Coordinates of C-alpha atoms and ligand atoms in Angstrom, one line a residue:
X11 CA -12.4 31.8 -6.9
X12 CA -13.0 31.9 -3.0
X13 CA -12.4 35.1 -1.0
X14 CA -9.5 34.7 1.4
X15 CA -9.1 36.7 4.6
X16 CA -5.5 37.7 3.8
X17 CA -5.3 40.9 1.8
X18 CA -4.5 40.0 -1.8
X19 CA -1.6 42.6 -1.4
X20 CA 0.0 40.3 1.1
X21 CA 3.3 38.3 0.6
X22 CA 1.4 35.3 -0.5
X23 CA 0.4 37.2 -3.6
X24 CA 3.9 38.7 -4.4
X25 CA 5.4 38.1 -7.9
X26 CA 7.9 35.2 -7.5
X27 CA 11.0 37.2 -8.1
X28 CA 10.1 39.7 -5.4
X29 CA 9.3 36.7 -3.1
X30 CA 12.8 35.1 -3.7
X31 CA 14.5 38.3 -3.0
X32 CA 12.5 38.8 0.2
X33 CA 13.4 35.2 1.2
X34 CA 17.2 35.8 0.8
X35 CA 16.9 39.3 2.5
X36 CA 15.4 37.6 5.6
X37 CA 18.0 34.8 5.6
X38 CA 20.8 37.3 5.4
X39 CA 19.5 39.2 8.4
X40 CA 19.9 36.1 10.5
X41 CA 23.3 35.1 9.2
X42 CA 25.5 37.5 11.4
X43 CA 23.8 36.1 14.6
X44 CA 24.4 32.5 13.3
X45 CA 28.1 33.2 12.5
X46 CA 28.5 34.8 15.9
X47 CA 26.8 32.4 18.0
X48 CA 25.6 29.1 16.3
X49 CA 28.4 26.7 16.4
X50 CA 26.6 24.1 14.3
X51 CA 25.6 26.6 11.5
X52 CA 28.5 28.8 11.5
X53 CA 30.7 25.8 10.4
X54 CA 28.3 24.9 7.6
X55 CA 28.1 28.6 6.4
X56 CA 31.9 28.9 6.5
X57 CA 32.3 25.8 4.4
X58 CA 30.1 27.5 1.7
X59 CA 32.3 30.6 1.8
X60 CA 29.8 32.7 3.8
X61 CA 32.0 34.5 6.4
X62 CA 29.6 37.5 6.7
X63 CA 26.0 38.2 6.0
X64 CA 26.7 39.9 2.6
X65 CA 28.5 36.7 1.4
X66 CA 25.2 35.0 1.3
X67 CA 23.8 34.8 -2.3
X68 CA 21.7 32.4 -4.1
X69 CA 25.1 31.0 -5.5
X70 CA 26.7 30.5 -2.0
X71 CA 23.4 29.3 -0.6
X72 CA 23.4 26.3 -3.0
X73 CA 27.0 25.4 -1.6
X74 CA 25.8 25.2 2.0
X75 CA 25.9 21.6 3.0
X76 CA 22.5 19.9 3.6
X77 CA 21.5 19.1 7.3
X78 CA 20.0 15.7 8.2
X79 CA 18.0 14.7 11.2
X80 CA 20.6 12.0 11.9
X81 CA 23.2 14.9 11.9
X82 CA 21.1 16.8 14.5
X83 CA 20.6 13.8 16.5
X84 CA 24.3 13.0 16.7
X85 CA 25.1 16.6 17.6
X86 CA 22.8 16.4 20.6
X87 CA 24.5 13.1 21.6
X88 CA 27.9 14.6 21.3
X89 CA 26.9 17.9 23.0
X90 CA 24.2 16.9 25.4
X91 CA 21.5 17.7 26.2
X92 CA 20.5 20.3 23.5
X93 CA 23.4 20.2 21.0
X94 CA 25.1 23.1 19.4
X95 CA 22.2 24.3 17.1
X96 CA 21.6 27.2 19.5
X97 CA 22.3 30.8 18.5
X98 CA 22.0 32.5 21.9
X99 CA 22.8 31.7 25.5
X100 CA 20.5 29.2 27.1
X101 CA 18.7 31.5 29.5
X102 CA 17.2 33.4 26.5
X103 CA 15.2 30.3 25.5
X104 CA 11.7 30.0 26.7
X105 CA 10.2 26.7 25.5
X106 CA 11.5 23.1 25.2
X107 CA 9.8 20.4 23.1
X108 CA 10.8 17.1 21.6
X109 CA 9.9 15.0 18.6
X110 CA 7.4 12.3 19.1
X111 CA 10.1 9.7 18.6
X112 CA 8.4 7.6 16.1
X113 CA 11.7 7.3 14.3
X114 CA 14.6 6.8 16.7
X115 CA 15.3 8.8 19.9
X116 CA 13.5 12.0 20.3
X117 CA 15.2 15.2 19.2
X118 CA 15.0 18.1 21.8
X119 CA 14.1 21.5 20.3
X120 CA 14.4 24.9 22.0
X121 CA 12.6 28.2 21.0
X122 CA 13.2 31.7 22.3
X123 CA 10.1 34.0 22.4
X124 CA 10.7 35.3 18.9
X125 CA 10.9 31.9 17.4
X126 CA 7.7 30.8 19.1
X127 CA 6.0 33.9 17.8
X128 CA 7.3 32.9 14.4
X129 CA 5.8 29.4 14.7
X130 CA 2.5 30.7 15.7
X131 CA 2.5 32.9 12.7
X132 CA 3.1 30.0 10.5
X133 CA 0.0 28.3 12.0
X134 CA -1.9 31.5 11.6
X135 CA -1.5 31.0 7.9
X136 CA -2.9 27.5 8.2
X137 CA -6.0 28.7 9.8
X138 CA -6.4 31.6 7.5
X139 CA -6.0 29.3 4.5
X140 CA -8.9 27.3 5.8
X141 CA -11.0 30.4 6.4
X142 CA -10.9 30.2 10.2
X143 CA -11.1 33.5 12.0
X144 CA -11.6 35.2 15.3
X145 CA -15.2 34.2 15.6
X146 CA -14.2 30.5 15.6
X147 CA -13.9 28.0 18.5
X148 CA -11.2 25.8 18.0
X149 CA -11.2 22.3 19.7
X150 CA -7.7 20.6 20.2
X151 CA -8.0 16.8 20.6
X152 CA -4.4 16.6 21.7
X153 CA -2.5 15.6 24.8
X154 CA -0.4 18.8 25.3
X155 CA 2.7 16.6 26.3
X156 CA 6.3 17.5 25.3
X157 CA 5.5 16.9 21.6
X158 CA 5.2 20.3 20.0
X159 CA 2.3 19.2 17.7
X160 CA -0.7 21.3 18.4
X161 CA 1.0 23.4 21.0
X162 CA 2.1 25.8 18.2
X163 CA -1.4 25.7 16.5
X164 CA -2.7 26.8 20.0
X165 CA -0.3 29.8 19.7
X166 CA -1.5 30.4 16.2
X167 CA -5.1 30.7 17.5
X168 CA -4.0 33.1 20.1
X169 CA -2.5 35.3 17.4
X170 CA -5.8 35.0 15.5
X171 CA -8.0 35.7 18.4
X172 CA -10.1 32.6 18.2
X173 CA -11.4 30.9 21.2
X174 CA -9.3 27.9 22.1
X175 CA -10.6 24.7 23.7
X176 CA -7.9 22.3 24.9
X177 CA -8.9 18.7 24.9
X178 CA -5.9 17.3 26.7
X179 CA -6.3 14.6 29.5
X180 CA -9.8 13.7 28.1
X181 CA -11.0 10.3 26.5
X182 CA -12.9 10.3 23.3
X183 CA -16.3 10.5 25.0
X184 CA -15.3 13.5 27.1
X185 CA -13.9 15.3 23.9
X186 CA -17.2 14.7 22.0
X187 CA -19.1 16.3 24.9
X188 CA -16.8 19.2 25.0
X189 CA -17.2 19.8 21.3
X190 CA -20.9 19.6 21.4
X191 CA -21.4 21.7 24.7
X192 CA -19.0 24.4 23.7
X193 CA -20.2 24.4 20.1
X194 CA -16.8 24.1 18.7
X195 CA -16.5 25.1 15.0
X196 CA -13.1 23.8 14.2
X197 CA -11.4 20.5 15.1
X198 CA -7.6 20.0 15.2
X199 CA -6.2 16.5 15.5
X200 CA -4.5 13.7 13.4
X201 CA -6.7 12.4 10.6
X202 CA -6.6 9.0 12.3
X203 CA -8.0 10.5 15.5
X204 CA -10.8 12.4 13.7
X205 CA -12.0 8.9 12.4
X206 CA -11.6 7.5 15.9
X207 CA -13.9 10.2 17.3
X208 CA -16.3 9.6 14.6
X209 CA -16.3 5.9 15.4
X210 CA -17.0 6.6 19.1
X211 CA -19.7 9.1 18.3
X212 CA -21.5 6.6 16.1
X213 CA -21.4 4.0 19.0
X214 CA -22.9 6.7 21.4
X215 CA -25.4 7.8 18.7
X216 CA -24.0 11.3 18.5
X217 CA -24.8 12.7 14.9
X218 CA -21.4 14.7 14.0
X219 CA -22.7 15.8 10.8
X220 CA -25.3 17.9 12.8
X221 CA -22.6 19.3 15.1
X222 CA -21.2 22.8 14.8
X223 CA -17.8 21.6 13.5
X224 CA -17.4 23.1 10.1
X225 CA -13.6 22.8 9.5
X226 CA -11.3 20.1 10.5
X227 CA -7.5 20.7 10.3
X228 CA -5.0 17.9 10.4
X229 CA -1.3 17.3 10.9
X230 CA 1.1 14.7 12.0
X231 CA 0.1 12.1 9.1
X232 CA -0.5 12.4 5.4
X233 CA -4.2 11.2 5.8
X234 CA -5.8 14.4 5.1
X235 CA -4.2 14.6 1.8
X236 CA -5.4 11.1 0.7
X237 CA -8.6 11.7 -1.2
X238 CA -10.4 8.6 0.4
X239 CA -9.5 9.3 3.9
X240 CA -10.4 13.0 3.4
X241 CA -13.8 12.0 2.0
X242 CA -14.4 9.8 4.9
X243 CA -13.6 12.5 7.5
X244 CA -15.7 15.1 5.6
X245 CA -18.6 12.9 5.3
X246 CA -18.6 11.7 8.9
X247 CA -18.0 15.2 10.3
X248 CA -20.0 17.2 7.8
X249 CA -17.0 19.5 7.6
X250 CA -14.2 20.7 5.4
X251 CA -11.1 18.7 5.9
X252 CA -7.7 20.6 5.5
X253 CA -4.2 19.2 5.4
X254 CA -1.2 20.7 7.0
X255 CA 2.4 19.8 7.1
X256 CA 5.3 20.7 9.5
X257 CA 7.8 19.3 11.7
X258 CA 9.2 20.0 15.2
X259 CA 12.6 21.0 13.8
X260 CA 11.4 22.8 10.9
X261 CA 8.1 24.6 11.7
X262 CA 4.7 24.7 10.0
X263 CA 5.6 24.9 6.4
X264 CA 2.5 23.8 4.4
X265 CA -1.1 24.8 4.4
X266 CA -4.2 24.3 2.3
X267 CA -6.3 27.1 0.8
X268 CA -10.1 26.8 0.3
X269 CA -9.4 25.5 -3.2
X270 CA -8.2 22.4 -1.6
X271 CA -5.9 21.9 -4.5
X272 CA -2.7 20.5 -2.9
X273 CA -0.4 21.8 -0.1
X274 CA 0.8 25.4 -0.5
X275 CA 4.4 26.0 0.5
X276 CA 4.6 29.0 3.0
X277 CA 7.3 30.7 0.9
X278 CA 7.2 33.9 3.1
X279 CA 8.6 32.0 6.0
X280 CA 10.7 29.3 4.3
X281 CA 12.9 28.5 1.3
X282 CA 12.1 25.2 -0.5
X283 CA 14.1 23.0 -2.8
X284 CA 13.0 19.6 -4.1
X285 CA 15.9 17.3 -4.9
X286 CA 16.1 14.1 -6.9
X287 CA 16.7 11.1 -4.6
X288 CA 19.5 9.6 -6.8
X289 CA 21.4 12.6 -7.9
X290 CA 20.6 15.3 -5.4
X291 CA 20.0 17.7 -8.2
X292 CA 17.0 20.1 -8.2
X293 CA 13.9 18.3 -9.6
X294 CA 10.1 18.5 -9.6
X295 CA 9.7 15.3 -7.7
X296 CA 11.9 14.1 -4.8
X297 CA 12.9 15.0 -1.3
X298 CA 11.7 18.4 0.1
X299 CA 14.5 20.4 1.5
X300 CA 13.7 23.4 3.7
X301 CA 15.3 26.5 5.3
X302 CA 13.3 28.5 8.0
X303 CA 13.4 32.2 8.0
X304 CA 12.1 33.4 11.4
X305 CA 13.6 31.0 13.9
X306 CA 17.1 32.5 14.3
X307 CA 17.5 31.0 17.8
X308 CA 17.3 27.4 16.6
X309 CA 17.2 27.3 12.7
X310 CA 17.4 24.6 10.1
X311 CA 19.1 25.6 6.9
X312 CA 18.9 23.2 3.7
X313 CA 17.2 20.6 5.9
X314 CA 16.4 17.2 4.3
X315 CA 12.9 16.5 5.6
X316 CA 12.7 13.0 4.5
X317 CA 9.3 13.8 2.8
X318 CA 8.7 12.6 -0.8
X319 CA 6.9 15.4 -2.7
X320 CA 5.8 16.4 -6.2
X321 CA 5.6 20.0 -7.2
X322 CA 2.7 21.3 -9.2
X323 CA 3.6 23.6 -12.0
X324 CA 0.3 25.6 -12.2
X325 CA -0.7 28.6 -10.2
X326 CA -3.5 28.1 -7.7
X327 CA -7.0 29.6 -8.4
X328 CA -6.8 31.3 -4.9
X329 CA -4.4 33.7 -6.4
X330 CA -1.4 33.0 -4.0
X331 CA 1.8 32.6 -5.9
X332 CA 3.2 30.2 -3.4
X333 CA 4.1 26.9 -5.0
X334 CA 1.9 23.6 -4.3
X335 CA 2.6 20.1 -3.7
X336 CA 0.2 17.7 -5.6
X337 CA -1.6 15.6 -3.0
X338 CA 0.5 16.8 0.0
X339 CA 3.3 14.7 1.4
X340 CA 3.4 11.5 -0.7
X341 CA 5.2 9.6 2.0
X342 CA 8.3 9.3 4.2
X343 CA 11.2 8.2 2.0
X344 CA 12.3 5.9 4.7
X345 CA 8.8 4.2 4.8
X346 CA 8.8 3.4 1.1
X347 CA 8.1 -0.4 0.6
X348 CA 9.2 -2.5 -2.3
X349 CA 6.6 -5.4 -2.5
X350 CA 7.2 -7.9 -5.0
X351 CA 9.1 -5.4 -7.1
X352 CA 6.5 -2.6 -6.9
X353 CA 7.6 0.5 -5.1
X354 CA 4.8 1.9 -2.8
X355 CA 4.2 4.2 0.0
X356 CA 2.1 3.1 3.0
X357 CA -0.1 6.2 2.4
X358 CA -1.1 4.8 -1.1
X359 CA -2.3 1.7 0.7
X360 CA -4.2 3.5 3.2
X361 CA -5.9 5.6 0.5
X362 CA -7.3 2.4 -1.1
X363 CA -8.4 0.9 2.1
X364 CA -10.4 4.1 3.0
X365 CA -12.5 3.5 0.0
X366 CA -14.0 0.9 2.1
X367 CA -15.9 2.6 5.2
X368 CA -16.7 -1.0 6.3
X369 CA -13.0 -1.2 7.6
X370 CA -12.7 0.7 10.8
X371 CA -9.0 0.0 11.3
X372 CA -6.2 -1.8 9.7
X373 CA -2.5 -2.9 10.1
X374 CA 0.1 -4.1 7.6
X375 CA 2.9 -6.5 8.0
X376 CA 5.7 -6.7 5.8
X377 CA 7.9 -9.9 5.7
X378 CA 10.9 -10.9 3.6
X379 CA 10.2 -14.1 1.5
X380 CA 13.3 -15.1 -0.3
X381 CA 14.3 -12.1 -2.4
X382 CA 10.8 -10.6 -2.3
X383 CA 9.0 -8.5 0.3
X384 CA 5.5 -9.7 1.0
X385 CA 2.8 -7.5 2.6
X386 CA -0.2 -8.9 4.6
X387 CA -3.1 -6.8 5.9
X388 CA -5.1 -7.3 9.1
X389 CA -8.6 -5.7 8.6
X390 CA -11.1 -4.8 11.3
X391 CA -14.3 -5.1 9.5
X392 CA -17.2 -3.5 11.4
X393 CA -19.9 -3.7 8.8
X394 CA -21.1 -6.3 6.1
X395 CA -19.5 -9.6 5.3
X396 CA -16.0 -9.6 6.7
X397 CA -14.2 -12.0 4.2
X398 CA -16.2 -10.5 1.3
X399 CA -14.9 -7.0 2.3
X400 CA -11.2 -8.4 2.7
X401 CA -11.4 -9.9 -0.9
X402 CA -12.7 -6.6 -2.2
X403 CA -9.9 -4.7 -0.6
X404 CA -7.3 -7.2 -2.0
X405 CA -8.8 -6.7 -5.5
X406 CA -8.8 -2.9 -5.1
X407 CA -5.1 -2.8 -4.1
X408 CA -4.2 -5.2 -7.1
X409 CA -6.1 -3.0 -9.5
X410 CA -4.9 0.3 -8.3
X411 CA -1.3 -0.2 -7.2
X412 CA -0.4 -3.5 -9.0
X413 CA 0.2 -5.2 -5.6
X414 CA -0.8 -8.7 -4.9
X415 CA -1.4 -9.0 -1.2
X416 CA -3.2 -11.3 1.3
X417 CA -5.5 -10.1 4.1
X418 CA -7.3 -11.5 7.1
X419 CA -10.2 -10.2 9.1
X420 CA -9.6 -9.6 12.9
X421 CA -12.2 -9.0 15.6
X422 CA -13.7 -5.6 16.3
X423 CA -11.5 -3.4 18.6
X424 CA -8.6 -5.9 18.0
X425 CA -6.2 -3.3 16.6
X426 CA -4.9 -0.4 18.4
X427 CA -6.5 3.1 18.1
X428 CA -4.2 6.2 18.0
X429 CA -4.4 9.9 19.1
X430 CA -1.1 10.8 17.7
X431 CA 1.0 9.5 14.6
X432 CA -0.7 6.2 13.9
X433 CA 1.4 3.1 13.6
X434 CA -0.1 0.6 11.1
X435 CA 2.9 -0.7 9.3
X436 CA 5.1 -3.4 10.9
X437 CA 8.3 -4.3 9.2
X438 CA 9.4 -7.7 10.1
X439 CA 12.1 -7.8 7.7
X440 CA 15.6 -8.4 9.1
X441 CA 17.6 -5.2 8.7
X442 CA 20.6 -5.5 6.4
X443 CA 19.2 -8.7 5.0
Ligands
ZN12 ZN1 -4.5 28.2 -3.2

C-alpha cells in the first residue's frame, strides 16, 4: 500500500454513507442560489418538485431531468452569448473559457472566483493522487489559449505550492530545452503530445529517461488509460504516467492514485451516476452522468458526459472509498464504430497499435461499403520493415478485437502531429445513410 499525502482522515476515506450525505448537503447549499438566479437550472429543479433547498432529497434528485451538451449549446444559441446557465449577474464572473470545439461549435463557459478556486481544488486532488507536492516543478506543454485545459491545472499547482513552468508559444524543441534546463519533475500534456515530444527528443538525441521528469499527467484523450500507450510513455520518459479526466463544462472529476488501478471518481466534489445506454436506468456499465458541487456560478446537474465507462466493484488498495472506473474512460459514445458488425471504440484500436513502437503515428478512415462499415489504417512506420509491421498490426487487431482491417504504410512525417486532442479517426460515411 502506498503512502498518500492526503491525511487518511480526509473525505476520500469517509465511509460511503457519510460521503453520500455530505454530497447532498453540498448540493442543497447551492440550490437556493440556483432557484433564485439561474434560469436554466431553476426550470429543471422545479420540474422535479424542488421549489426550495429542503425539497432536494435523493428521491427528488432522481427526478431532475438530465442535461446534455446539445441542450447547453442550444441555450447559448437562444440566449447569446453565454446562455442562461449563470447564477449571478455577469460582473461577478472573472474567467471565460471555451471548449476545444472538436465536436461542434465551442461552448462558452464562465466562472466566478469561487468556481475557479473549486476547479483548482479538483486538480489539486489529481496532483496529490500522483504524489506531486510543493517541491515539484511542473512543466505545461500547453498553448494557454481559450480552452480551459491545463489552465485549471496551473491553478491547482498554485494551490499546491509547486513551481509552475508555462510552455505556451514554444515548439517541441524549445519545450524540451525548458524541461531539461529547469529540471522539471512533472510533465502535463495530452498523451499524444508526450509521445510527440519523445519523438523529437529521439531525433535530437536527448535521453528523456535520464531527465528529471518523474511523473507525467495527461488529460484530453483516453491514451494514458490505455495499457500500451501508457507503457510507451513510461518507457520513453522513464516516469510514472497518470491519467486524468474532466471537461470544461463539468470540471476535473477523475484522478489516479499511485496504485494506478483505474480512475478514481472525485466523490467529494461531484455526484456520479452510470446509466444504461438503452434504458437510462442505473447500471455498472454505460454513460457517466455527473453533478458538480462547488461551481454554483455555472454548474451542471445530472449532466450526460457522453463518456462510456465501467465501474469497478472493488475498493482500491490506497484506502480511498471513492469508486473507480476500470481502464478510465472507455471511449466517447458518439465515437463508437460498428465495423463489419463489431462494436469498437477508437481507443481500443489505438491500444493495439501502441503495442508496436515502430509505428510513430497513425490515422484511421471509416467508409461505408454496402451495409457494412469498413476501417482502413494509415501507418507511419519509422523503424523496421514497413509492410511487415503493417501486416503484424492487422493480425493483432484481428486477434484482439475480432476486426478484419486493411492498412497501408505512409511516409515519415506524412500524418499530422497534435498538441491538443488528436484527430486520428476520419469518418467518411454519409450521415443518415
Ligand atoms: Zn486508489
